[in-house]
XYZ file of C-alpha atoms in Angstrom:
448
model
C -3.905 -17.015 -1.599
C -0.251 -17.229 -2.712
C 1.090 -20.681 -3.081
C 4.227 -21.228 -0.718
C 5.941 -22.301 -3.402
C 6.346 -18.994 -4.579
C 7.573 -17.362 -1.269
C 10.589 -20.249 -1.519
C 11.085 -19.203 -5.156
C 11.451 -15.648 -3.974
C 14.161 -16.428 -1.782
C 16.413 -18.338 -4.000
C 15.796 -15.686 -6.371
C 17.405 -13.546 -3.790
C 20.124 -15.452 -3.136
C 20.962 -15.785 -6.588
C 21.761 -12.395 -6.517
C 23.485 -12.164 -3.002
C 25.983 -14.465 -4.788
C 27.653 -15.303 -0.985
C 26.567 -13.672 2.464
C 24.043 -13.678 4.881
C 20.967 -12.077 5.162
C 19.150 -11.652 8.323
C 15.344 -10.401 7.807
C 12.911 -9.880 10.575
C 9.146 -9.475 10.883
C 7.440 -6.251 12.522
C 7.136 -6.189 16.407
C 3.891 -6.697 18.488
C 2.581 -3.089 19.392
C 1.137 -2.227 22.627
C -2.014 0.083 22.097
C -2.492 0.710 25.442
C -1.657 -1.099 28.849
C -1.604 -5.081 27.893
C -3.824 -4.627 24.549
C -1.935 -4.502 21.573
C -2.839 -3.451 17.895
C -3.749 -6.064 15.564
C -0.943 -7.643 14.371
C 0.505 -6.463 10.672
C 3.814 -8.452 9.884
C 7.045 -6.510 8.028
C 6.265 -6.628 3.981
C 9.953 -7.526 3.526
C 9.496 -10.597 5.534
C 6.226 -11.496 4.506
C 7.490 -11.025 0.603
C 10.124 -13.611 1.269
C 8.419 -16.249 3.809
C 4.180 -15.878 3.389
C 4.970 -16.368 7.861
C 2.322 -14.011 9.387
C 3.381 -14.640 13.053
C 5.128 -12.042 15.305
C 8.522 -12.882 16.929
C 9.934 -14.117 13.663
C 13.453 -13.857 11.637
C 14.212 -14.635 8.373
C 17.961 -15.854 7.266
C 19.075 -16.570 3.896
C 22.844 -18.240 3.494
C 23.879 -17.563 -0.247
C 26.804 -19.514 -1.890
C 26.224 -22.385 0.706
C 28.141 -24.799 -2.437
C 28.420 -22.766 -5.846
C 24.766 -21.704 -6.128
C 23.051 -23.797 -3.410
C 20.998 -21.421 -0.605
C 19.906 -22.673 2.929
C 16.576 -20.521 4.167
C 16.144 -20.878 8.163
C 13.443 -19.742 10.158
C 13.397 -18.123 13.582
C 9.886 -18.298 15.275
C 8.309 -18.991 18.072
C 8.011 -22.245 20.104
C 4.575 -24.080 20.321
C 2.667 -23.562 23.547
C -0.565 -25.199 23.839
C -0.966 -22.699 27.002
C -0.237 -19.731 24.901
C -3.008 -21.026 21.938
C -5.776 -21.312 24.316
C -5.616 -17.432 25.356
C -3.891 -15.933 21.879
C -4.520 -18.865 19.492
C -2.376 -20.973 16.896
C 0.908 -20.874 16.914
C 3.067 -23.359 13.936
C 6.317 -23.720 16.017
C 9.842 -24.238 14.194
C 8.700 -27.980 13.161
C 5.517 -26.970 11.830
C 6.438 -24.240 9.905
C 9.656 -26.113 8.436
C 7.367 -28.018 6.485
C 4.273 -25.777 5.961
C 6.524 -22.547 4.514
C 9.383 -24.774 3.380
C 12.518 -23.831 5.048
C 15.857 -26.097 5.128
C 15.926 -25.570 9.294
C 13.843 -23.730 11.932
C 14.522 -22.857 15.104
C 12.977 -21.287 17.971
C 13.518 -17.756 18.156
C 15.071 -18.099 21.678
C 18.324 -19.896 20.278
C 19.035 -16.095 17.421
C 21.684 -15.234 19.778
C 23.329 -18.047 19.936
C 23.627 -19.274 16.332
C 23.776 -15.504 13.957
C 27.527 -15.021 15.043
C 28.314 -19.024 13.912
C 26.015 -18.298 10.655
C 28.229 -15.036 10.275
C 31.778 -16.418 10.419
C 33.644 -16.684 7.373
C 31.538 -14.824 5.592
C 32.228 -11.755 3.267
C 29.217 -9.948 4.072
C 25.901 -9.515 5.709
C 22.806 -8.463 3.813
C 19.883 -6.176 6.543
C 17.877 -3.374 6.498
C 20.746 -0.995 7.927
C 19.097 2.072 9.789
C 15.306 0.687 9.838
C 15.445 0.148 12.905
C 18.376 1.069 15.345
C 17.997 -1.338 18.083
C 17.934 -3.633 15.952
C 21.138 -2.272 14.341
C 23.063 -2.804 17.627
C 22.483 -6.638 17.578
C 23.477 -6.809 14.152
C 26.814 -5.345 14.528
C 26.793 -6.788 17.829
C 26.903 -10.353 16.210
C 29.779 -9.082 13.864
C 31.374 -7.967 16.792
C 31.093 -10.740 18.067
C 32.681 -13.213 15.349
C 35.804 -10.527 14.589
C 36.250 -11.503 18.422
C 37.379 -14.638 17.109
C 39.850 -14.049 14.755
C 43.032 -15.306 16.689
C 41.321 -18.591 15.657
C 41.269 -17.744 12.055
C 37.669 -16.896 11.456
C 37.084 -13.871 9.929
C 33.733 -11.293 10.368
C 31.791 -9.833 7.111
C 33.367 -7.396 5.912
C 30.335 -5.455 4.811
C 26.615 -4.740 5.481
C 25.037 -3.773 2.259
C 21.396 -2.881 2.182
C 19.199 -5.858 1.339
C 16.159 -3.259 0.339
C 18.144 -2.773 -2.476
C 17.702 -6.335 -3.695
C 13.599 -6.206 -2.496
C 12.740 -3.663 -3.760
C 13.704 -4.358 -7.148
C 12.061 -7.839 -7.251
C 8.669 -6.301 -5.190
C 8.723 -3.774 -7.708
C 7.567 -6.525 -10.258
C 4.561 -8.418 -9.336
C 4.137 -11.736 -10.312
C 0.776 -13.487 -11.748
C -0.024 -14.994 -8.353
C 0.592 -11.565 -6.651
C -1.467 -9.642 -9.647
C -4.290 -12.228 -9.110
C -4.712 -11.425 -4.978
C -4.385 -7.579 -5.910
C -7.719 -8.196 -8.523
C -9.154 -9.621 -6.031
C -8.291 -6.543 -3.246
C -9.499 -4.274 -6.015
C -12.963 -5.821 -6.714
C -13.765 -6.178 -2.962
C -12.669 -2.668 -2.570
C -14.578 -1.580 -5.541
C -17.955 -2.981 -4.227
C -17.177 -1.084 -1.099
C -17.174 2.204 -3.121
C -20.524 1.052 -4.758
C -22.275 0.235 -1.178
C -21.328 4.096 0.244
C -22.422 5.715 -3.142
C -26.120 3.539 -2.525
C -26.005 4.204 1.228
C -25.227 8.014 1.446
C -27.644 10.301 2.625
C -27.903 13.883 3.957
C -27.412 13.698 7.465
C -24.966 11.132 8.027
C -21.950 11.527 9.743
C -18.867 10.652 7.741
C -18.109 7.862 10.046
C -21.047 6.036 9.358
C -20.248 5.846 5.612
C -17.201 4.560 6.657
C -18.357 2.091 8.440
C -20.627 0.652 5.511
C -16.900 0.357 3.438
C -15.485 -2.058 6.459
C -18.663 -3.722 6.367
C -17.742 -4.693 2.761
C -13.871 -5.235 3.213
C -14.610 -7.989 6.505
C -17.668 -9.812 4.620
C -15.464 -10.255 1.430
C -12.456 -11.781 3.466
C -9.950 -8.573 3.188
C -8.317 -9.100 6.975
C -7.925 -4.946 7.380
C -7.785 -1.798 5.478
C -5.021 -1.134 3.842
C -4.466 2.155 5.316
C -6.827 5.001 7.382
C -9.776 5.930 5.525
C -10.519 9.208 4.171
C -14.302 10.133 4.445
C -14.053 13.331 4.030
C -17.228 15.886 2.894
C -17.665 19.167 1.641
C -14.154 21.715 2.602
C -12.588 18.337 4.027
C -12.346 16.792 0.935
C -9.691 19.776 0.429
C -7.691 18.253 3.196
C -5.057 15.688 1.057
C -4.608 13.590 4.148
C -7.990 14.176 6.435
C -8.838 11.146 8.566
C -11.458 13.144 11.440
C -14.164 11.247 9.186
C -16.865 12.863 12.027
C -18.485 15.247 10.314
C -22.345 15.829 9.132
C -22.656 15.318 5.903
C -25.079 17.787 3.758
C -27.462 18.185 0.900
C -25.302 19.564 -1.931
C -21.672 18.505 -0.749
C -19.394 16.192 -2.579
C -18.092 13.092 -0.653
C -14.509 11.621 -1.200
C -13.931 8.447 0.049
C -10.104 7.250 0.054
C -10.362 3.393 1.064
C -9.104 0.238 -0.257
C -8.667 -3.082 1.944
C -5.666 -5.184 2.392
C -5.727 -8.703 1.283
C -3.622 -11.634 2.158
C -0.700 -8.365 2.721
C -1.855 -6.688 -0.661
C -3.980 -3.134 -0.865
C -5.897 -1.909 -2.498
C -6.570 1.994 -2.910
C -9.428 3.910 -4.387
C -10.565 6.627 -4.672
C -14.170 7.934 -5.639
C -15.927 11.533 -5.116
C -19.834 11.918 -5.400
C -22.703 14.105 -4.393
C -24.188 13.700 -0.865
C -27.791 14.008 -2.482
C -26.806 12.222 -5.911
C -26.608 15.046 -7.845
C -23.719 16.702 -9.371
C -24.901 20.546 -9.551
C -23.032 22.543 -12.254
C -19.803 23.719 -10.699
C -18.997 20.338 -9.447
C -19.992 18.100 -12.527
C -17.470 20.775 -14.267
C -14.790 20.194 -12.177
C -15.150 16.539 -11.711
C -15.341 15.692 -15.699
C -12.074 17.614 -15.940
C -10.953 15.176 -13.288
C -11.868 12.202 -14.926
C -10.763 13.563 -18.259
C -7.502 14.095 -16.643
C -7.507 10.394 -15.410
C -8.486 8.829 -19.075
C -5.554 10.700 -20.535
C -3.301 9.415 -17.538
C -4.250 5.589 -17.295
C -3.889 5.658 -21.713
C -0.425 6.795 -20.944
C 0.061 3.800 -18.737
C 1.995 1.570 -21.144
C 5.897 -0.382 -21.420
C 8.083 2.181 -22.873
C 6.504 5.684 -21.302
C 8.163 6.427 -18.117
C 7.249 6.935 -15.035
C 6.016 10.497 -15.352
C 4.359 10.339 -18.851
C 0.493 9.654 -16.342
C 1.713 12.923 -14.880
C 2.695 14.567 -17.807
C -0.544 13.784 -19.680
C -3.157 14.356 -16.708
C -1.579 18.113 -16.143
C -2.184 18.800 -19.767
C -5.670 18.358 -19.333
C -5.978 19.619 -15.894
C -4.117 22.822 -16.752
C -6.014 23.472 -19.356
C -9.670 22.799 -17.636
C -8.033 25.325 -15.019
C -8.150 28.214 -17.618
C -11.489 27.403 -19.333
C -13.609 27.500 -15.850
C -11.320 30.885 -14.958
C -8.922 28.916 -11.980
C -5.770 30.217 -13.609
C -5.157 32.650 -16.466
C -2.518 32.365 -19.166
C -1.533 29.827 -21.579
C -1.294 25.414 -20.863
C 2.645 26.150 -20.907
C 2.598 29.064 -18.836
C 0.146 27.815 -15.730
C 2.837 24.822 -15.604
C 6.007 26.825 -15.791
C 4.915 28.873 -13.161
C 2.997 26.042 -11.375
C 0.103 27.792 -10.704
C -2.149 25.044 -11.315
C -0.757 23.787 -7.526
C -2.839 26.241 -6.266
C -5.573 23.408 -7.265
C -3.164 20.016 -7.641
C -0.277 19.599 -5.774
C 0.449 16.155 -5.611
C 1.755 14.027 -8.334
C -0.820 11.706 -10.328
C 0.393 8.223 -8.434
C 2.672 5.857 -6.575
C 3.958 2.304 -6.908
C 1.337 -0.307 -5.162
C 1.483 -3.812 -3.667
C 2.146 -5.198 -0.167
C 2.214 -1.469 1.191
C -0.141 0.692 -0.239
C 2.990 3.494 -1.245
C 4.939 0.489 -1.952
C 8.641 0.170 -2.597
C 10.836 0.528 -5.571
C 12.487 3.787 -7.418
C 10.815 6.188 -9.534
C 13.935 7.601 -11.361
C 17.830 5.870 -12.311
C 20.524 7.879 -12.749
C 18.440 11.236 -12.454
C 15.930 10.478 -15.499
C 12.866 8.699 -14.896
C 12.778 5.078 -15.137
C 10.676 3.416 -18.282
C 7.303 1.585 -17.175
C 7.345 -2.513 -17.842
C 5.018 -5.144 -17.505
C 4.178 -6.345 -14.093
C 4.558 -2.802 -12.365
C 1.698 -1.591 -10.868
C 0.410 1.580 -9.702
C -2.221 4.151 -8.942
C -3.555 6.875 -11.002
C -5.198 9.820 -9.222
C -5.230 13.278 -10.419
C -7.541 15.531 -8.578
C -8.592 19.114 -8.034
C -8.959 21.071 -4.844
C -10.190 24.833 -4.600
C -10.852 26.493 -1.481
C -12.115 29.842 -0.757
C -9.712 32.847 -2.285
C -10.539 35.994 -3.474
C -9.426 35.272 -7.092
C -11.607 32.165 -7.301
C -15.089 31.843 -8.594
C -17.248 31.303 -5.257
C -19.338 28.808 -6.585
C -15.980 26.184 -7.188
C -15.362 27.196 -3.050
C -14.696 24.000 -1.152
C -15.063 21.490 -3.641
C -12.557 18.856 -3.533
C -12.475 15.744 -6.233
C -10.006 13.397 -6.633
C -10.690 9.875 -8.548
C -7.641 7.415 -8.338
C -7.737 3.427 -10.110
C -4.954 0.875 -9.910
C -3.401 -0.094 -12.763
C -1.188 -2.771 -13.843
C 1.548 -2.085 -16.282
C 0.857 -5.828 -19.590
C 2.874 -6.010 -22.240
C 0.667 -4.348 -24.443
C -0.901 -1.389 -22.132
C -2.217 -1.357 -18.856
C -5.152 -3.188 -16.535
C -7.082 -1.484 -14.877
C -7.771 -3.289 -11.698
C -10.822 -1.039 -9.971
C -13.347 -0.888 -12.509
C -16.115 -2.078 -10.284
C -16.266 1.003 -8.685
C -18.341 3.810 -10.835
C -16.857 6.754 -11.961
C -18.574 8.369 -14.526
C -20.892 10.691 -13.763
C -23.859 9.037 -15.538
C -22.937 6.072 -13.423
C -22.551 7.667 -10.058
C -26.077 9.347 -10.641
C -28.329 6.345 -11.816
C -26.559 3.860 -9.089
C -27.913 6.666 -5.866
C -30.766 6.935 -7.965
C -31.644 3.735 -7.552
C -31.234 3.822 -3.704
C -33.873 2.640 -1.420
C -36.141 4.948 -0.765
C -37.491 3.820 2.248
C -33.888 3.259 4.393
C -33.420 6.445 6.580
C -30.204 6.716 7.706
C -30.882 10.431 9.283
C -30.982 9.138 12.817
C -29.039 10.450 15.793
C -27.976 8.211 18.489
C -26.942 9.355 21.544
């Protein structure tokens, strides 16, 4: 867990570079799911980044310049109702959570209204999320509104509303050692997830079930959710980037990717791992899956400070491109199947994205039109993969395989970390760990 002290740190760090102005940061509304049951809660990352508050009904404001480089942090939340806690549970209440997050006021979230506009005079600007969200737009502007109101009395309204993600994201984009030690964490319970599907995969299953066994491993480990919707996905589905169905059989001589990580204290986790149904690569799909994870190797050795962002890229479509023309894919030279791009027949998504509190998490991948330079503390995912489905001009026996094989990896001063390696990925690995299955469990069952 993250000590508070760092949530407070993050917000003076903010203000520091506010300089003067107000910015007004709220958590994620309650969701209804259907009639009075909601979804479970998830709070905004933004606000979460800056407070370590997990409650609904919540704003953050920051005052910058208060005197020369003093701050003031106040907290909106909700009143405490002993009522309330015995049908929904604990609530901290502006006094409790004054002293538990360490805030200089709180205040129930009833009295927002009332006190933004007097927070807001005088000041040269306000610091939000413009265009998130547009209701909450309305009461924004509706507090400036309000103050320019009251200019015949000499107070004057910001005069801007800059963007405070541009500020967030910057600082998110950097994760800290306390951060870096919850996403370890994320990874490893994630990673033993992987390992219980690969030893409880059978022929016969449904996809579903598997997926079950990896939320078995998230809860009992302490991850509160998953970090996103799971991809079980077997045989032709596994050529579907983004399937979620997860309720199909699965067979004797399929490959199985599995998408999952778990969320941790707001942090995900996301792996990926593909492996045979029966625990046996056969030819064609060994082939394609070592040029995978030969793509991969060359991608996580290009993580390092001083490559930029798309040297992983770069280095994994060397390799791919290349394994394309030896097994017959695509035809030409390595220079010529990526000019033309015919290799996206077989890979058309890029080799990884930024990770943290969301699992595509914030912060820009190019300045000024060139790709930005990789430095310690970033930290991303790296997951080339390979995806043929039936054509004419394609060897049949490559039909409907799908692989992809993604790690985390955090950018150190000298290389990278790679964050997932409890999950197997070789192919020697994959095969001796279903090997050693129990023989005895059958998991071919229908109910129903």
């Amino acid at each position: 867990m993250i000590p508070i002290q760092a949530f407070s740190g993050r917000r003076h760090r903010l203000a520091s570079q506010m300089q003067k102005g107000v910015a007004i940061i709220p958590t994620a509304p309650e969701r209804v799911r259907n009639r009075d049951a909601h979804y479970p809660y998830r709070f905004d990352s933004y606000f979460y980044y800056l407070t370590g508050f997990a409650e609904p009904e919540a704003v953050l404001v920051i005052v910058a310049g208060v005197d020369k480089d003093v701050s003031k942090s106040i907290l909106f939340c909700r009143e405490k109702n002993i009522e309330y806690e015995i049908w929904n549970g604990f609530r901290y209440g502006p006094e409790a959570a004054r002293e538990a997050f360490e805030f200089d006021e709180t205040y129930p979230i009833a009295k927002l209204d009332e006190m933004l506009p007097r927070l807001l005079a005088d000041q040269p600007a306000v610091f939000c999320a413009l265009g998130d969200d547009t209701a909450w737009d309305a009461r924004v502007i509706g507090w400036v509104n309000h103050v320019r109101q009251q200019s015949r009395s000499g107070t004057t309204a910001p005069a801007e509303i800059r963007d405070i993600r541009l500020l967030l994201d910057e600082m998110r984009l950097f994760k800290g050692p306390e951060e870096l030690q919850v996403m370890r964490r994320a990874a490893e319970i994630s990673g033993g997830a992987h390992r219980r599907a690969m030893q409880n995969t059978r022929p016969g299953m449904s996809e579903y079930e598997v997926e079950a066994e990896l939320m078995h491993e998230f809860r009992r480990h302490g991850a509160q959710a998953p970090a996103y919707t799971s991809i079980v996905a077997g045989g032709a589905n596994a050529c579907v980037l983004h399937y979620v169905d997860n309720n199909a059989r699965l067979k004797a001589g399929e490959l199985l990717l599995i998408d999952a990580g778990c969320e941790l204290d707001g942090y995900a986790a996301d792996i990926t791992r593909t492996f045979p149904v029966n625990g046996k690569f056969n030819p064609a799909q060994r082939d394609l899956y070592e040029l995978v994870l030969s793509a991969q190797a060359a991608a996580i050795n290009a993580v390092r400070p001083g490559n930029t962002w798309d040297a992983p890229h770069n280095a994994a479509l060397q390799v791919l491109a290349q394994g394309f023309i030896d097994l017959g894919l695509c035809h030409g030279s390595v220079d010529e199947v990526i000019q033309s791009e015919d290799y996206k027949r077989f890979y058309m998504h890029r080799t990884g994205h930024w990770l943290g509190l969301d699992v595509h998490d914030v912060g820009e991948y190019k300045r000024n039109g060139k790709w930005r330079p990789l430095q310690p503390g970033m930290t991303l995912t790296v997951e080339p993969g390979c995806y043929v489905r039936p054509a004419d001009n394609v060897p049949r026996h490559f039909w409907n395989i799908g692989t992809r094989i993604e790690d985390d990896v955090a950018v150190t001063e000298t290389g990278c970390e790679v964050l997932t390696g409890t999950a197997p990925k070789t192919v020697a690995e994959i095969e001796e760990l279903m090997r050693d299955r129990k023989k005895s469990k059958s998991w071919t069952k229908t109910i129903g």
